PDB file of C-alpha atoms in Angstrom:
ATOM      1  CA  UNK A   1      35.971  -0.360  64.311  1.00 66.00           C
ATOM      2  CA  UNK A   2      38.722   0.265  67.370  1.00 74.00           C
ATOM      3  CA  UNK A   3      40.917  -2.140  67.838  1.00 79.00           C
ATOM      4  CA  UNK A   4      43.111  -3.146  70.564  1.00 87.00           C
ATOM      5  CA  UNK A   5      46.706  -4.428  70.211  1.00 88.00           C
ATOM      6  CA  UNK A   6      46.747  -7.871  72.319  1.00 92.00           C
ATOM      7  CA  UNK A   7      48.075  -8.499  74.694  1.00 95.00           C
ATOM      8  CA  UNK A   8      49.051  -5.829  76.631  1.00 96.00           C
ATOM      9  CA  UNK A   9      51.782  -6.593  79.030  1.00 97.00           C
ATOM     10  CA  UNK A  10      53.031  -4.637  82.305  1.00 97.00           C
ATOM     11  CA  UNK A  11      56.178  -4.853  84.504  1.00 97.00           C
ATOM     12  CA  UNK A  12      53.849  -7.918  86.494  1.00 98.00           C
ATOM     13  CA  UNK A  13      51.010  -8.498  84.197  1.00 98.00           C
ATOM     14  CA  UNK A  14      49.713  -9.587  80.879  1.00 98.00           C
ATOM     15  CA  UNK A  15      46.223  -8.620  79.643  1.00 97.00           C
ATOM     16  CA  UNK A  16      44.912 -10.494  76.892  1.00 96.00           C
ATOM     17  CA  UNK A  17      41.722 -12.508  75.437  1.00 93.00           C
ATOM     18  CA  UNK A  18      39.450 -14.594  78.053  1.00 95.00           C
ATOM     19  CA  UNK A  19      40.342 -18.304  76.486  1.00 94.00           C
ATOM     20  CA  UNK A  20      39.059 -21.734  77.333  1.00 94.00           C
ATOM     21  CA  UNK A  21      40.852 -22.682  80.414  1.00 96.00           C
ATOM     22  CA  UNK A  22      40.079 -19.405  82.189  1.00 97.00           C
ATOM     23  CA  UNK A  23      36.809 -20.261  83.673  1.00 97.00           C
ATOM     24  CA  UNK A  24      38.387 -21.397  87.138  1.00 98.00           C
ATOM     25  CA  UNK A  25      40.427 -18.625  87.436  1.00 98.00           C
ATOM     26  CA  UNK A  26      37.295 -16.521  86.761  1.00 98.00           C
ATOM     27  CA  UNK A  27      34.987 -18.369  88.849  1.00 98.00           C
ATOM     28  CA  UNK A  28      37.050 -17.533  91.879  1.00 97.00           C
ATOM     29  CA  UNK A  29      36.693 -14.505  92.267  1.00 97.00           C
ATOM     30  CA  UNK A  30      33.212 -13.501  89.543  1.00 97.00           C
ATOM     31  CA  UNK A  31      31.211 -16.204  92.423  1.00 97.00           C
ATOM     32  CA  UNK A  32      32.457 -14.511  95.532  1.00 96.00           C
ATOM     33  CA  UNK A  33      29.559 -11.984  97.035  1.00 95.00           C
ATOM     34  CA  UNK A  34      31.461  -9.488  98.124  1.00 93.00           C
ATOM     35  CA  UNK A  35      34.255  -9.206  94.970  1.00 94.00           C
ATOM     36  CA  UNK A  36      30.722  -8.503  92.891  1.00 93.00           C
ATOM     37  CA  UNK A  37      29.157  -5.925  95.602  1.00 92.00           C
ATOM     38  CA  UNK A  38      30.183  -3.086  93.376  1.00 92.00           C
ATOM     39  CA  UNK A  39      29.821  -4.512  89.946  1.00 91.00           C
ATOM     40  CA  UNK A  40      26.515  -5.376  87.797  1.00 90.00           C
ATOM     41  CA  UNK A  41      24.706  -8.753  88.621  1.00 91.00           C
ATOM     42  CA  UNK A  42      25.238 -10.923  91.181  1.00 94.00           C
ATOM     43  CA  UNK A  43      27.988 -13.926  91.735  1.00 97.00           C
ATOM     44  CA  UNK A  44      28.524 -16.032  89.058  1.00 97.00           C
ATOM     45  CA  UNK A  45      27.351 -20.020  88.588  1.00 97.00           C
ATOM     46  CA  UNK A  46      30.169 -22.049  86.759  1.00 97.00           C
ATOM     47  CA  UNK A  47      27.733 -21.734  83.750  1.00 97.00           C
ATOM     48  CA  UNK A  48      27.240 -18.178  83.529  1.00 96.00           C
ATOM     49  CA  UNK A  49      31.064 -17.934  84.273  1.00 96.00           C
ATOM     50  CA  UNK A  50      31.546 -20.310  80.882  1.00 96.00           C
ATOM     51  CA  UNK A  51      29.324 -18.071  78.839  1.00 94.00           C
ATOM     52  CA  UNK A  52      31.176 -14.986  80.346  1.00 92.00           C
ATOM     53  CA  UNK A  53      34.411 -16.473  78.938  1.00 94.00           C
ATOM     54  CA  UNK A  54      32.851 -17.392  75.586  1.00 92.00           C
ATOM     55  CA  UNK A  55      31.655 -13.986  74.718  1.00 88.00           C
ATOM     56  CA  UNK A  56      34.622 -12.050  75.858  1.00 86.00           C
ATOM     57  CA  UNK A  57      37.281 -14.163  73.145  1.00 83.00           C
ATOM     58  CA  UNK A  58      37.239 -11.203  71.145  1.00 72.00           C
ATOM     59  CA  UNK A  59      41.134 -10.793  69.926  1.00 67.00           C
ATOM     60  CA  UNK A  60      40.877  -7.064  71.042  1.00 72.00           C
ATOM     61  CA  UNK A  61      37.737  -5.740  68.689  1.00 72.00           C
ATOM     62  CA  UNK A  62      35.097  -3.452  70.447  1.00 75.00           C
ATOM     63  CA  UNK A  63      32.022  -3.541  67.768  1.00 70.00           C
ATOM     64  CA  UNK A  64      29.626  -1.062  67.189  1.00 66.00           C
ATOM     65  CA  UNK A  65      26.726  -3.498  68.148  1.00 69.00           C
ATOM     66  CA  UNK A  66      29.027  -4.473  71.379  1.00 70.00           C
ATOM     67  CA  UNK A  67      31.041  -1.680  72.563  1.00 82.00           C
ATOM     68  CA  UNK A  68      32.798  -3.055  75.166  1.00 85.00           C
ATOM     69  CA  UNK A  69      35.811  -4.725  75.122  1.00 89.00           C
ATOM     70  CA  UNK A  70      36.553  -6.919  78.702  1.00 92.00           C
ATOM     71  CA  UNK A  71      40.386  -8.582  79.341  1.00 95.00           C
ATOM     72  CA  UNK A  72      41.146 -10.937  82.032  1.00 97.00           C
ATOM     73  CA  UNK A  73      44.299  -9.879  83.784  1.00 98.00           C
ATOM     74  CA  UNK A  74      46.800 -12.295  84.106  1.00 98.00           C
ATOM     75  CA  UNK A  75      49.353 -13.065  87.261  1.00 98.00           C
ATOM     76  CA  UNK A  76      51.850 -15.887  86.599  1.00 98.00           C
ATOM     77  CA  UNK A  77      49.406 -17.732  84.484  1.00 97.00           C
ATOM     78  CA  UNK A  78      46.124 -17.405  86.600  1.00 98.00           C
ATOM     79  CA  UNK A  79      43.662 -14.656  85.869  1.00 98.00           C
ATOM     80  CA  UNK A  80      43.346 -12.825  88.702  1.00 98.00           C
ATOM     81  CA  UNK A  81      41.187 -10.141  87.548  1.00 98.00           C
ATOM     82  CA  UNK A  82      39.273  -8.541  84.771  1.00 97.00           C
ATOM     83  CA  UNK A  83      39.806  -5.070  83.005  1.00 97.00           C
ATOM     84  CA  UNK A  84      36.534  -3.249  81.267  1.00 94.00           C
ATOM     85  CA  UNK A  85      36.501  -0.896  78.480  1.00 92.00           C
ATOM     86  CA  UNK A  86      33.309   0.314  77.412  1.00 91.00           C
ATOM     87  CA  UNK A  87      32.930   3.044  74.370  1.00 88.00           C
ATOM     88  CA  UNK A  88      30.207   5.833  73.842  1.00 80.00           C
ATOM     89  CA  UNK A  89      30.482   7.748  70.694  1.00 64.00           C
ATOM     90  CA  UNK A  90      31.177   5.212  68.097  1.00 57.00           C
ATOM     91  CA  UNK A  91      28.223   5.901  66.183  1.00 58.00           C
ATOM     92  CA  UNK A  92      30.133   9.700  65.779  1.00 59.00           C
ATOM     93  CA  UNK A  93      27.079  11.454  67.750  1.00 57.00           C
ATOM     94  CA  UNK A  94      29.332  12.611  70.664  1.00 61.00           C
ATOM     95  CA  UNK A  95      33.189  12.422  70.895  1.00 58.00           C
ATOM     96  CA  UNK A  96      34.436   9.321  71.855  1.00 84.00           C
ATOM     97  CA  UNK A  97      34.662   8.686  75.425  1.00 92.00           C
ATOM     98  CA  UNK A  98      35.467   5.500  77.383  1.00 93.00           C
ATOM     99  CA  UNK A  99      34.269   3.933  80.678  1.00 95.00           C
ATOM    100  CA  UNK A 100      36.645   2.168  82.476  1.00 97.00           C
ATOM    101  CA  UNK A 101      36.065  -0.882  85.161  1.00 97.00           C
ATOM    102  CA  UNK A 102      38.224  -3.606  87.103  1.00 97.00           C
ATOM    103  CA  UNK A 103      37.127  -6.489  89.098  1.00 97.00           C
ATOM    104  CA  UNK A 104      39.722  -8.242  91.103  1.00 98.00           C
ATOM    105  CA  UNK A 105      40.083 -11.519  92.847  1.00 98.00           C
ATOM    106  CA  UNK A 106      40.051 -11.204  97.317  1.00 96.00           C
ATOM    107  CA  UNK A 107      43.768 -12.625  97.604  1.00 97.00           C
ATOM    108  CA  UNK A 108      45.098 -10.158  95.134  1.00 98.00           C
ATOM    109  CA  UNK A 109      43.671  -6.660  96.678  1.00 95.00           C
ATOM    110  CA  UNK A 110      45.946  -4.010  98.311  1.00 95.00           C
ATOM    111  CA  UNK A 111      49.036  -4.964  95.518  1.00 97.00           C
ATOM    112  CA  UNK A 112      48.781  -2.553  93.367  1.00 98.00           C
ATOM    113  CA  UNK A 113      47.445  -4.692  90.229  1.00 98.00           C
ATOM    114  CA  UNK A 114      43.744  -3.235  89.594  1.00 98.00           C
ATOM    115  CA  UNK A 115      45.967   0.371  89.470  1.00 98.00           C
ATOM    116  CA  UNK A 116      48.426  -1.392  86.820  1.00 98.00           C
ATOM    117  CA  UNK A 117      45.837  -2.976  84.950  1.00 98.00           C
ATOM    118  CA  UNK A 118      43.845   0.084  85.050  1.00 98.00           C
ATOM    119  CA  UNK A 119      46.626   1.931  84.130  1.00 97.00           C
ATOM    120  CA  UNK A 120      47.477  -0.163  81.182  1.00 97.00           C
ATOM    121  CA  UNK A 121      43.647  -0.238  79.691  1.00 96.00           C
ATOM    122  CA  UNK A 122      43.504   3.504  79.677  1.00 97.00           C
ATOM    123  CA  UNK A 123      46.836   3.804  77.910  1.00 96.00           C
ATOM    124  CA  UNK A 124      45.019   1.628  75.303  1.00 93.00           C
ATOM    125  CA  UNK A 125      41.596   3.626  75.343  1.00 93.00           C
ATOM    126  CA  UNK A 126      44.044   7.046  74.734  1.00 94.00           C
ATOM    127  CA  UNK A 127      46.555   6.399  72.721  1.00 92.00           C
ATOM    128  CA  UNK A 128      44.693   3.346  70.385  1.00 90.00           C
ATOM    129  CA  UNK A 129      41.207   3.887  70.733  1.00 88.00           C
ATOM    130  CA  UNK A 130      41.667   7.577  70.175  1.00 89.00           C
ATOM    131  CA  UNK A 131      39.207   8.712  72.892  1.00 91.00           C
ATOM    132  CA  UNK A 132      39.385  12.148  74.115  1.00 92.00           C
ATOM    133  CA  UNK A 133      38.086  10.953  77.723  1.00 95.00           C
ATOM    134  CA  UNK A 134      38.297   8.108  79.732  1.00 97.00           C
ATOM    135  CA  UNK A 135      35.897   7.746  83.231  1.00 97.00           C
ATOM    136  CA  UNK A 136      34.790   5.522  86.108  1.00 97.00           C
ATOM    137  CA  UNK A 137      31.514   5.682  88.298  1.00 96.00           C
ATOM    138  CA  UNK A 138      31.491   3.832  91.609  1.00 96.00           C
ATOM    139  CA  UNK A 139      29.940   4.407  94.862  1.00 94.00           C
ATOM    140  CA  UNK A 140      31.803   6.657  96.918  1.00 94.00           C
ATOM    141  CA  UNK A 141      32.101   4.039 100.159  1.00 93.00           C
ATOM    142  CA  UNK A 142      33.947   1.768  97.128  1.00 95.00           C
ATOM    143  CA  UNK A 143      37.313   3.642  98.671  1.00 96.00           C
ATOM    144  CA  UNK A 144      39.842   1.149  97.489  1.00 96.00           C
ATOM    145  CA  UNK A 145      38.200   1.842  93.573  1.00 97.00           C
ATOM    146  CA  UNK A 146      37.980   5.163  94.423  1.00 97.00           C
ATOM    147  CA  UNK A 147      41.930   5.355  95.233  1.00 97.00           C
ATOM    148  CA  UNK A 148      42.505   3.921  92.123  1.00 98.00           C
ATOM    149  CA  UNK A 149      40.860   6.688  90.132  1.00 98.00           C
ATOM    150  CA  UNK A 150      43.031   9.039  92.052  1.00 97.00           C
ATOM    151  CA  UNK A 151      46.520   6.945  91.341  1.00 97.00           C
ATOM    152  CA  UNK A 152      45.936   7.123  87.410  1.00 97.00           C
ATOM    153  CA  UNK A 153      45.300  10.930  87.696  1.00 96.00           C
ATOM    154  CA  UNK A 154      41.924  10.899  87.454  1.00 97.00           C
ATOM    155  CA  UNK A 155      39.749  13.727  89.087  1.00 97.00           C
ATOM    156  CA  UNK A 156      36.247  13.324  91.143  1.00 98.00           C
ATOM    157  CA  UNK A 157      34.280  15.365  88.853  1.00 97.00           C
ATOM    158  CA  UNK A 158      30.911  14.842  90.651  1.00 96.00           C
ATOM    159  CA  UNK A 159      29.034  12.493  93.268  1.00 96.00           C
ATOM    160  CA  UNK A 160      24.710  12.067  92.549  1.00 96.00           C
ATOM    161  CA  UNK A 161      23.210  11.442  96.047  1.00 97.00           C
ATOM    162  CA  UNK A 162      20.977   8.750  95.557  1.00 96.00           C
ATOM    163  CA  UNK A 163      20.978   8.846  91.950  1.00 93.00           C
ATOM    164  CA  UNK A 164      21.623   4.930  91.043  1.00 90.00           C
ATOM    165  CA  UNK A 165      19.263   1.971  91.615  1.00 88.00           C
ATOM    166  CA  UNK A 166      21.480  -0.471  92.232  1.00 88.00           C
ATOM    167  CA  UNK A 167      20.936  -3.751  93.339  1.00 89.00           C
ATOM    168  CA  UNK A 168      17.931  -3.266  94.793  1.00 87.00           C
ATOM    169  CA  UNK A 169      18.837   0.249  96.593  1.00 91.00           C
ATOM    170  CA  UNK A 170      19.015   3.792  96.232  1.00 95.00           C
ATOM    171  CA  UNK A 171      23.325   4.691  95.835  1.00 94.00           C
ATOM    172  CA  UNK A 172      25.444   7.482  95.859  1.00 95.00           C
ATOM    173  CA  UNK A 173      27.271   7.814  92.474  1.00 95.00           C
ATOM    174  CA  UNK A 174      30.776   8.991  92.306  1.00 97.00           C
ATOM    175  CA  UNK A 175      31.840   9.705  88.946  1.00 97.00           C
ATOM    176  CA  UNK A 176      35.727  10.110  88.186  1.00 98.00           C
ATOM    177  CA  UNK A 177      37.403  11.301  84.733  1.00 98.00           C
ATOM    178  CA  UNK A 178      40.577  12.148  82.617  1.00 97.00           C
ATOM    179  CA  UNK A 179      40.991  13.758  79.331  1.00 96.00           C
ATOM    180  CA  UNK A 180      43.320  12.495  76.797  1.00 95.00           C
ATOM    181  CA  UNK A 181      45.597  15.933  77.140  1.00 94.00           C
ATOM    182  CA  UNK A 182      46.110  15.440  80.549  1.00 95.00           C
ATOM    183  CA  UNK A 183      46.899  11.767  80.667  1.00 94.00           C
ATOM    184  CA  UNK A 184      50.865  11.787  80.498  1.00 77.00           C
ATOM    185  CA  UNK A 185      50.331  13.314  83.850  1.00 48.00           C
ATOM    186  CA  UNK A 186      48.352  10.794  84.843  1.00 46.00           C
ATOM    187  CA  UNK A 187      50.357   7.911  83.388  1.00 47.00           C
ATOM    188  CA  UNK A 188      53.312   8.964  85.615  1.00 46.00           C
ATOM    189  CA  UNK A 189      52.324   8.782  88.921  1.00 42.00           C
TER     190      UNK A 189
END
């Protein structure tokens, strides 16, 4: 099974593990409404925010029966943020191909860190995962997610009017993507 080298550091951050201790830093910004608008679920209680933590101590591993691997992003010793990779092909019926995802805590937007974190997970989907494509869906009025799809390279490759039920509405879909051959071009900018 894939395995990721941990942790992964950047010029400002580290991503690594969830541990025990993180479930503060997580709380803060997993319980806020709007910080979960565009993700799955809704804000997090303290308790689900425990059992979050608990499941995602995987050392880097993404198993077949849980292909998904999910860091917390790390700022100076808090975790500011959280860093999704999620694998489709592992059972070798299609080629491998990765979704990627970021969740962010309110104080920390508009620095640059979801693109750097985002940046550093797909390095890690290409070049130790082996994928051959890495993507993202959002809603197209999620600009700031949609800017960093655009910063690592990626392209819009198509947007499904209406096409998700999504917390209890009808959304647009906006799906973004990158192929392992283009990624040094994507890497750079």
């Amino acid at each position: 099974m894939p395995r990721v080298s941990l942790p992964i550091t950047t010029e400002r951050l580290t991503l690594r593990s969830f541990r025990p201790g993180d479930e503060d830093d997580v709380f803060a910004y997993r319980s806020v409404a709007s910080v979960v608008r565009y993700i799955p679920g809704e804000p997090k209680t303290r308790e689900q925010v425990a059992d979050l933590v608990a499941e995602r101590a995987t050392a880097g591993r993404i198993e077949l029966t849980s292909p998904n691997l999910t860091l917390a992003v790390e700022l100076d010793g808090r975790v500011i943020g959280d860093v999704l990779i999620l694998l489709e092909g592992l059972d070798g019926k299609d080629e491998r191909q990765a979704e990627i995802g970021w969740v962010f805590a309110p104080d920390v937007a508009g620095q640059g860190y979801a693109t750097e974190a985002a940046r550093a997970i797909t390095e890690a989907a290409f070049r130790e995962v082996g994928v051959h494509r890495v993507w993202a869906q959002l809603e197209p009025e999620n600009t700031a997610s949609a800017r960093v799809c655009e910063r690592l390279g990626m392209r819009r490759e198509a947007v499904f009017v209406k096409a998700s039920w999504f917390k209890e509405r009808w959304t647009d879909l906006a799906v973004y993507a990158l192929l392992a051959d283009e990624w040094p071009a994507g890497g750079q900018s």
